PDB file of C-alpha atoms in Angstrom:
ATOM      1  CA  MET A  28     116.203 103.648 128.260  1.00 44.00           C
ATOM      2  CA  GLY A  29     118.296 102.891 125.214  1.00 51.00           C
ATOM      3  CA  PHE A  30     119.408  99.429 124.579  1.00 50.00           C
ATOM      4  CA  PHE A  31     123.233 100.715 125.702  1.00 54.00           C
ATOM      5  CA  SER A  32     122.132 103.033 128.010  1.00 53.00           C
ATOM      6  CA  LYS A  33     124.247 104.025 131.284  1.00 68.00           C
ATOM      7  CA  ASP A  34     120.701 103.003 132.999  1.00 83.00           C
ATOM      8  CA  ILE A  35     122.039  99.063 132.641  1.00 91.00           C
ATOM      9  CA  HIS A  36     124.781  98.414 135.073  1.00 93.00           C
ATOM     10  CA  SER A  37     124.379  94.417 135.264  1.00 96.00           C
ATOM     11  CA  LEU A  38     123.663  91.440 133.437  1.00 97.00           C
ATOM     12  CA  ASP A  39     120.307  91.145 135.370  1.00 97.00           C
ATOM     13  CA  ASP A  40     119.582  95.149 134.224  1.00 97.00           C
ATOM     14  CA  LEU A  41     120.493  93.709 130.699  1.00 97.00           C
ATOM     15  CA  PHE A  42     117.984  90.930 131.309  1.00 98.00           C
ATOM     16  CA  VAL A  43     115.208  93.167 132.616  1.00 98.00           C
ATOM     17  CA  HIS A  44     115.742  95.380 129.419  1.00 97.00           C
ATOM     18  CA  THR A  45     115.470  92.650 127.372  1.00 97.00           C
ATOM     19  CA  LEU A  46     112.631  91.150 128.268  1.00 98.00           C
ATOM     20  CA  ARG A  47     110.981  94.246 128.221  1.00 98.00           C
ATOM     21  CA  ASP A  48     112.089  94.702 124.409  1.00 97.00           C
ATOM     22  CA  ILE A  49     110.784  91.467 123.848  1.00 98.00           C
ATOM     23  CA  TYR A  50     107.408  92.136 125.463  1.00 98.00           C
ATOM     24  CA  TYR A  51     107.032  95.133 123.411  1.00 98.00           C
ATOM     25  CA  ALA A  52     107.749  93.120 120.350  1.00 97.00           C
ATOM     26  CA  GLU A  53     105.168  90.289 121.212  1.00 97.00           C
ATOM     27  CA  LYS A  54     102.368  92.721 121.990  1.00 97.00           C
ATOM     28  CA  ARG A  55     103.462  94.298 118.588  1.00 96.00           C
ATOM     29  CA  ILE A  56     103.188  90.985 116.929  1.00 95.00           C
ATOM     30  CA  LEU A  57      99.511  90.760 118.305  1.00 95.00           C
ATOM     31  CA  LYS A  58      98.352  94.100 116.845  1.00 95.00           C
ATOM     32  CA  ALA A  59      99.857  93.032 113.352  1.00 93.00           C
ATOM     33  CA  LEU A  60      98.891  89.004 112.851  1.00 93.00           C
ATOM     34  CA  PRO A  61      95.034  90.561 112.430  1.00 94.00           C
ATOM     35  CA  THR A  62      96.171  91.733 109.188  1.00 91.00           C
ATOM     36  CA  MET A  63      98.554  89.469 108.146  1.00 91.00           C
ATOM     37  CA  VAL A  64      95.125  86.973 108.892  1.00 93.00           C
ATOM     38  CA  GLU A  65      93.291  89.305 106.633  1.00 92.00           C
ATOM     39  CA  LYS A  66      95.647  89.384 103.842  1.00 92.00           C
ATOM     40  CA  ALA A  67      96.893  85.833 103.204  1.00 93.00           C
ATOM     41  CA  SER A  68      94.737  84.329 100.282  1.00 92.00           C
ATOM     42  CA  SER A  69      96.133  80.897 101.315  1.00 93.00           C
ATOM     43  CA  ALA A  70      93.877  79.064 103.679  1.00 93.00           C
ATOM     44  CA  THR A  71      97.027  77.257 105.377  1.00 93.00           C
ATOM     45  CA  LEU A  72      98.734  80.270 105.646  1.00 93.00           C
ATOM     46  CA  ARG A  73      95.768  82.101 107.127  1.00 94.00           C
ATOM     47  CA  GLU A  74      95.189  79.205 109.740  1.00 94.00           C
ATOM     48  CA  ALA A  75      98.977  79.663 110.502  1.00 94.00           C
ATOM     49  CA  PHE A  76      98.936  83.189 111.278  1.00 94.00           C
ATOM     50  CA  GLN A  77      95.505  82.725 113.422  1.00 94.00           C
ATOM     51  CA  SER A  78      97.138  79.953 115.346  1.00 93.00           C
ATOM     52  CA  HIS A  79     100.137  81.616 116.090  1.00 93.00           C
ATOM     53  CA  LEU A  80      98.095  84.581 117.170  1.00 95.00           C
ATOM     54  CA  GLY A  81      96.873  82.552 119.862  1.00 94.00           C
ATOM     55  CA  GLU A  82     100.442  81.476 120.826  1.00 96.00           C
ATOM     56  CA  THR A  83     101.358  84.776 120.897  1.00 96.00           C
ATOM     57  CA  GLU A  84      98.694  85.633 123.452  1.00 97.00           C
ATOM     58  CA  GLU A  85     100.145  82.858 125.298  1.00 97.00           C
ATOM     59  CA  HIS A  86     103.481  84.168 125.155  1.00 98.00           C
ATOM     60  CA  VAL A  87     102.750  87.862 126.493  1.00 98.00           C
ATOM     61  CA  LYS A  88     101.308  86.004 129.432  1.00 98.00           C
ATOM     62  CA  ARG A  89     104.263  83.656 129.838  1.00 98.00           C
ATOM     63  CA  LEU A  90     106.677  87.062 129.811  1.00 98.00           C
ATOM     64  CA  GLU A  91     104.224  88.574 132.255  1.00 98.00           C
ATOM     65  CA  GLU A  92     104.697  85.378 134.612  1.00 98.00           C
ATOM     66  CA  VAL A  93     108.842  85.812 133.863  1.00 98.00           C
ATOM     67  CA  PHE A  94     108.515  89.562 135.159  1.00 98.00           C
ATOM     68  CA  ARG A  95     106.614  88.245 138.622  1.00 98.00           C
ATOM     69  CA  LEU A  96     109.057  85.444 139.001  1.00 98.00           C
ATOM     70  CA  HIS A  97     111.810  87.699 138.514  1.00 98.00           C
ATOM     71  CA  GLY A  98     110.250  90.549 141.032  1.00 97.00           C
ATOM     72  CA  VAL A  99     110.146  93.334 138.586  1.00 97.00           C
ATOM     73  CA  GLU A 100     107.253  95.476 136.767  1.00 97.00           C
ATOM     74  CA  ALA A 101     105.991  94.113 133.569  1.00 97.00           C
ATOM     75  CA  ARG A 102     106.333  96.698 131.375  1.00 97.00           C
ATOM     76  CA  THR A 103     107.924  97.325 127.625  1.00 97.00           C
ATOM     77  CA  VAL A 104     110.845  99.386 126.170  1.00 96.00           C
ATOM     78  CA  LYS A 105     110.577 100.088 122.331  1.00 95.00           C
ATOM     79  CA  CYS A 106     111.712  98.102 120.004  1.00 95.00           C
ATOM     80  CA  PRO A 107     113.186  99.108 116.873  1.00 95.00           C
ATOM     81  CA  ALA A 108     113.732  96.121 115.699  1.00 95.00           C
ATOM     82  CA  ILE A 109     110.664  94.602 115.551  1.00 96.00           C
ATOM     83  CA  ASP A 110     109.134  98.205 114.378  1.00 96.00           C
ATOM     84  CA  GLY A 111     111.843  98.063 111.367  1.00 95.00           C
ATOM     85  CA  ILE A 112     110.988  94.061 110.695  1.00 94.00           C
ATOM     86  CA  ILE A 113     106.823  95.065 110.434  1.00 94.00           C
ATOM     87  CA  ALA A 114     107.402  98.270 108.678  1.00 94.00           C
ATOM     88  CA  GLU A 115     109.083  96.572 106.404  1.00 91.00           C
ATOM     89  CA  ALA A 116     106.276  93.895 105.796  1.00 88.00           C
ATOM     90  CA  GLU A 117     103.836  96.308 105.599  1.00 90.00           C
ATOM     91  CA  GLU A 118     105.735  98.336 102.691  1.00 90.00           C
ATOM     92  CA  VAL A 119     106.441  95.083 100.663  1.00 87.00           C
ATOM     93  CA  ALA A 120     103.094  93.760 101.283  1.00 85.00           C
ATOM     94  CA  SER A 121     101.649  97.190  99.860  1.00 88.00           C
ATOM     95  CA  GLU A 122     103.559  96.646  96.721  1.00 89.00           C
ATOM     96  CA  VAL A 123     102.148  93.287  95.699  1.00 90.00           C
ATOM     97  CA  ALA A 124      99.359  92.871  93.700  1.00 90.00           C
ATOM     98  CA  ASP A 125      99.390  88.795  93.091  1.00 93.00           C
ATOM     99  CA  PRO A 126      97.783  87.456  96.074  1.00 92.00           C
ATOM    100  CA  GLU A 127      99.616  84.316  95.718  1.00 93.00           C
ATOM    101  CA  VAL A 128     103.411  86.370  95.555  1.00 93.00           C
ATOM    102  CA  LEU A 129     101.351  88.336  98.303  1.00 93.00           C
ATOM    103  CA  ASP A 130     101.587  85.068 100.088  1.00 93.00           C
ATOM    104  CA  ALA A 131     105.381  84.427  99.995  1.00 94.00           C
ATOM    105  CA  ALA A 132     105.804  87.654 101.100  1.00 93.00           C
ATOM    106  CA  LEU A 133     103.954  87.451 104.292  1.00 94.00           C
ATOM    107  CA  ALA A 134     105.467  84.253 104.584  1.00 94.00           C
ATOM    108  CA  ALA A 135     108.956  85.620 104.342  1.00 93.00           C
ATOM    109  CA  ALA A 136     108.061  88.373 106.921  1.00 93.00           C
ATOM    110  CA  ALA A 137     107.008  86.529 109.627  1.00 94.00           C
ATOM    111  CA  GLN A 138     109.921  84.367 109.266  1.00 95.00           C
ATOM    112  CA  ALA A 139     111.969  87.300 110.105  1.00 95.00           C
ATOM    113  CA  VAL A 140     109.639  87.969 113.197  1.00 95.00           C
ATOM    114  CA  GLU A 141     110.394  84.727 114.182  1.00 96.00           C
ATOM    115  CA  HIS A 142     113.767  84.901 113.579  1.00 97.00           C
ATOM    116  CA  TYR A 143     114.013  87.944 115.940  1.00 97.00           C
ATOM    117  CA  GLU A 144     111.772  86.461 118.321  1.00 97.00           C
ATOM    118  CA  ILE A 145     114.362  83.609 118.312  1.00 98.00           C
ATOM    119  CA  THR A 146     117.392  85.093 118.822  1.00 98.00           C
ATOM    120  CA  ARG A 147     115.891  87.012 121.897  1.00 98.00           C
ATOM    121  CA  TYR A 148     114.728  84.176 123.717  1.00 98.00           C
ATOM    122  CA  GLY A 149     117.744  82.005 123.443  1.00 98.00           C
ATOM    123  CA  THR A 150     119.770  85.042 124.945  1.00 98.00           C
ATOM    124  CA  LEU A 151     116.946  85.453 127.640  1.00 98.00           C
ATOM    125  CA  ILE A 152     117.302  82.076 128.588  1.00 98.00           C
ATOM    126  CA  ALA A 153     121.090  81.628 128.570  1.00 98.00           C
ATOM    127  CA  TRP A 154     121.355  84.923 130.739  1.00 98.00           C
ATOM    128  CA  ALA A 155     118.392  83.603 132.980  1.00 98.00           C
ATOM    129  CA  LYS A 156     120.562  80.597 133.452  1.00 98.00           C
ATOM    130  CA  ARG A 157     123.321  82.666 134.363  1.00 98.00           C
ATOM    131  CA  LEU A 158     121.829  84.943 136.765  1.00 98.00           C
ATOM    132  CA  GLY A 159     120.250  81.605 138.969  1.00 98.00           C
ATOM    133  CA  ARG A 160     116.829  81.956 137.352  1.00 98.00           C
ATOM    134  CA  ASN A 161     116.044  78.235 136.188  1.00 98.00           C
ATOM    135  CA  ASP A 162     112.356  79.206 136.827  1.00 98.00           C
ATOM    136  CA  CYS A 163     112.342  81.894 134.482  1.00 98.00           C
ATOM    137  CA  ALA A 164     114.746  80.088 132.051  1.00 98.00           C
ATOM    138  CA  THR A 165     111.828  77.296 132.176  1.00 98.00           C
ATOM    139  CA  VAL A 166     109.190  79.311 131.024  1.00 98.00           C
ATOM    140  CA  LEU A 167     110.981  81.157 128.388  1.00 98.00           C
ATOM    141  CA  GLN A 168     112.115  77.970 126.808  1.00 98.00           C
ATOM    142  CA  ARG A 169     108.534  76.808 126.224  1.00 98.00           C
ATOM    143  CA  THR A 170     108.190  79.836 124.164  1.00 98.00           C
ATOM    144  CA  LEU A 171     111.613  79.350 122.510  1.00 98.00           C
ATOM    145  CA  ASP A 172     110.674  76.196 121.188  1.00 98.00           C
ATOM    146  CA  GLU A 173     106.757  77.424 120.187  1.00 96.00           C
ATOM    147  CA  GLU A 174     108.612  80.079 118.121  1.00 96.00           C
ATOM    148  CA  LYS A 175     111.259  77.305 116.597  1.00 97.00           C
ATOM    149  CA  ALA A 176     107.987  75.386 115.864  1.00 96.00           C
ATOM    150  CA  ALA A 177     106.230  78.397 114.266  1.00 94.00           C
ATOM    151  CA  ASP A 178     109.595  79.058 112.227  1.00 95.00           C
ATOM    152  CA  ALA A 179     109.595  74.940 110.964  1.00 95.00           C
ATOM    153  CA  LYS A 180     106.161  75.350 110.045  1.00 94.00           C
ATOM    154  CA  LEU A 181     106.352  78.387 107.852  1.00 94.00           C
ATOM    155  CA  THR A 182     109.736  77.137 106.264  1.00 93.00           C
ATOM    156  CA  GLY A 183     107.263  73.782 105.460  1.00 93.00           C
ATOM    157  CA  LEU A 184     104.307  75.851 104.109  1.00 91.00           C
ATOM    158  CA  ALA A 185     106.747  77.880 101.777  1.00 89.00           C
ATOM    159  CA  ASP A 186     108.621  75.048 100.308  1.00 89.00           C
ATOM    160  CA  ALA A 187     105.731  72.905  99.858  1.00 89.00           C
ATOM    161  CA  GLN A 188     103.302  75.541  98.851  1.00 89.00           C
ATOM    162  CA  VAL A 189     103.504  79.186  99.135  1.00 89.00           C
ATOM    163  CA  ASN A 190     106.380  79.701  96.801  1.00 88.00           C
ATOM    164  CA  MET A 191     105.407  77.483  94.461  1.00 88.00           C
ATOM    165  CA  ARG A 192     102.563  79.124  93.967  1.00 91.00           C
ATOM    166  CA  ALA A 193     104.291  82.102  93.673  1.00 91.00           C
ATOM    167  CA  ALA A 194     106.433  81.061  90.976  1.00 89.00           C
TER     168      ALA A 194
END
């Protein structure tokens, strides 16, 4: 089922499809984060990635809870957006030799991921509320709050350390 598939007939169908999209994305991020931890030369950046790895595991569990609450099967649909963001990050990282510049590239890539997640969770919360699923919205809001905090942490880290060292 593509994003603009004829299989999506209602806001509820769109909500479930988008849940499956972000579920795929979170699982894909779980696979990418250990490599980012390994490649980061900044101890603070490594710690931020490691911390977010634990949060991402919780995000997957929360999505599974939302699927359960909503009464649908927890499964993924391919998310070309997150695949593209991660592929771009891997490509740029493979072209950077200087470890401090690599840290700046990794932080920027992580922020691109966070921004994608923030848009998805914000949309899902709005749709859940419209569908009368405040229970789902509450669970999704916890994750959105963590994604925004991770983005703010990355911004602070980039501004205070990573980008300065790369310059």
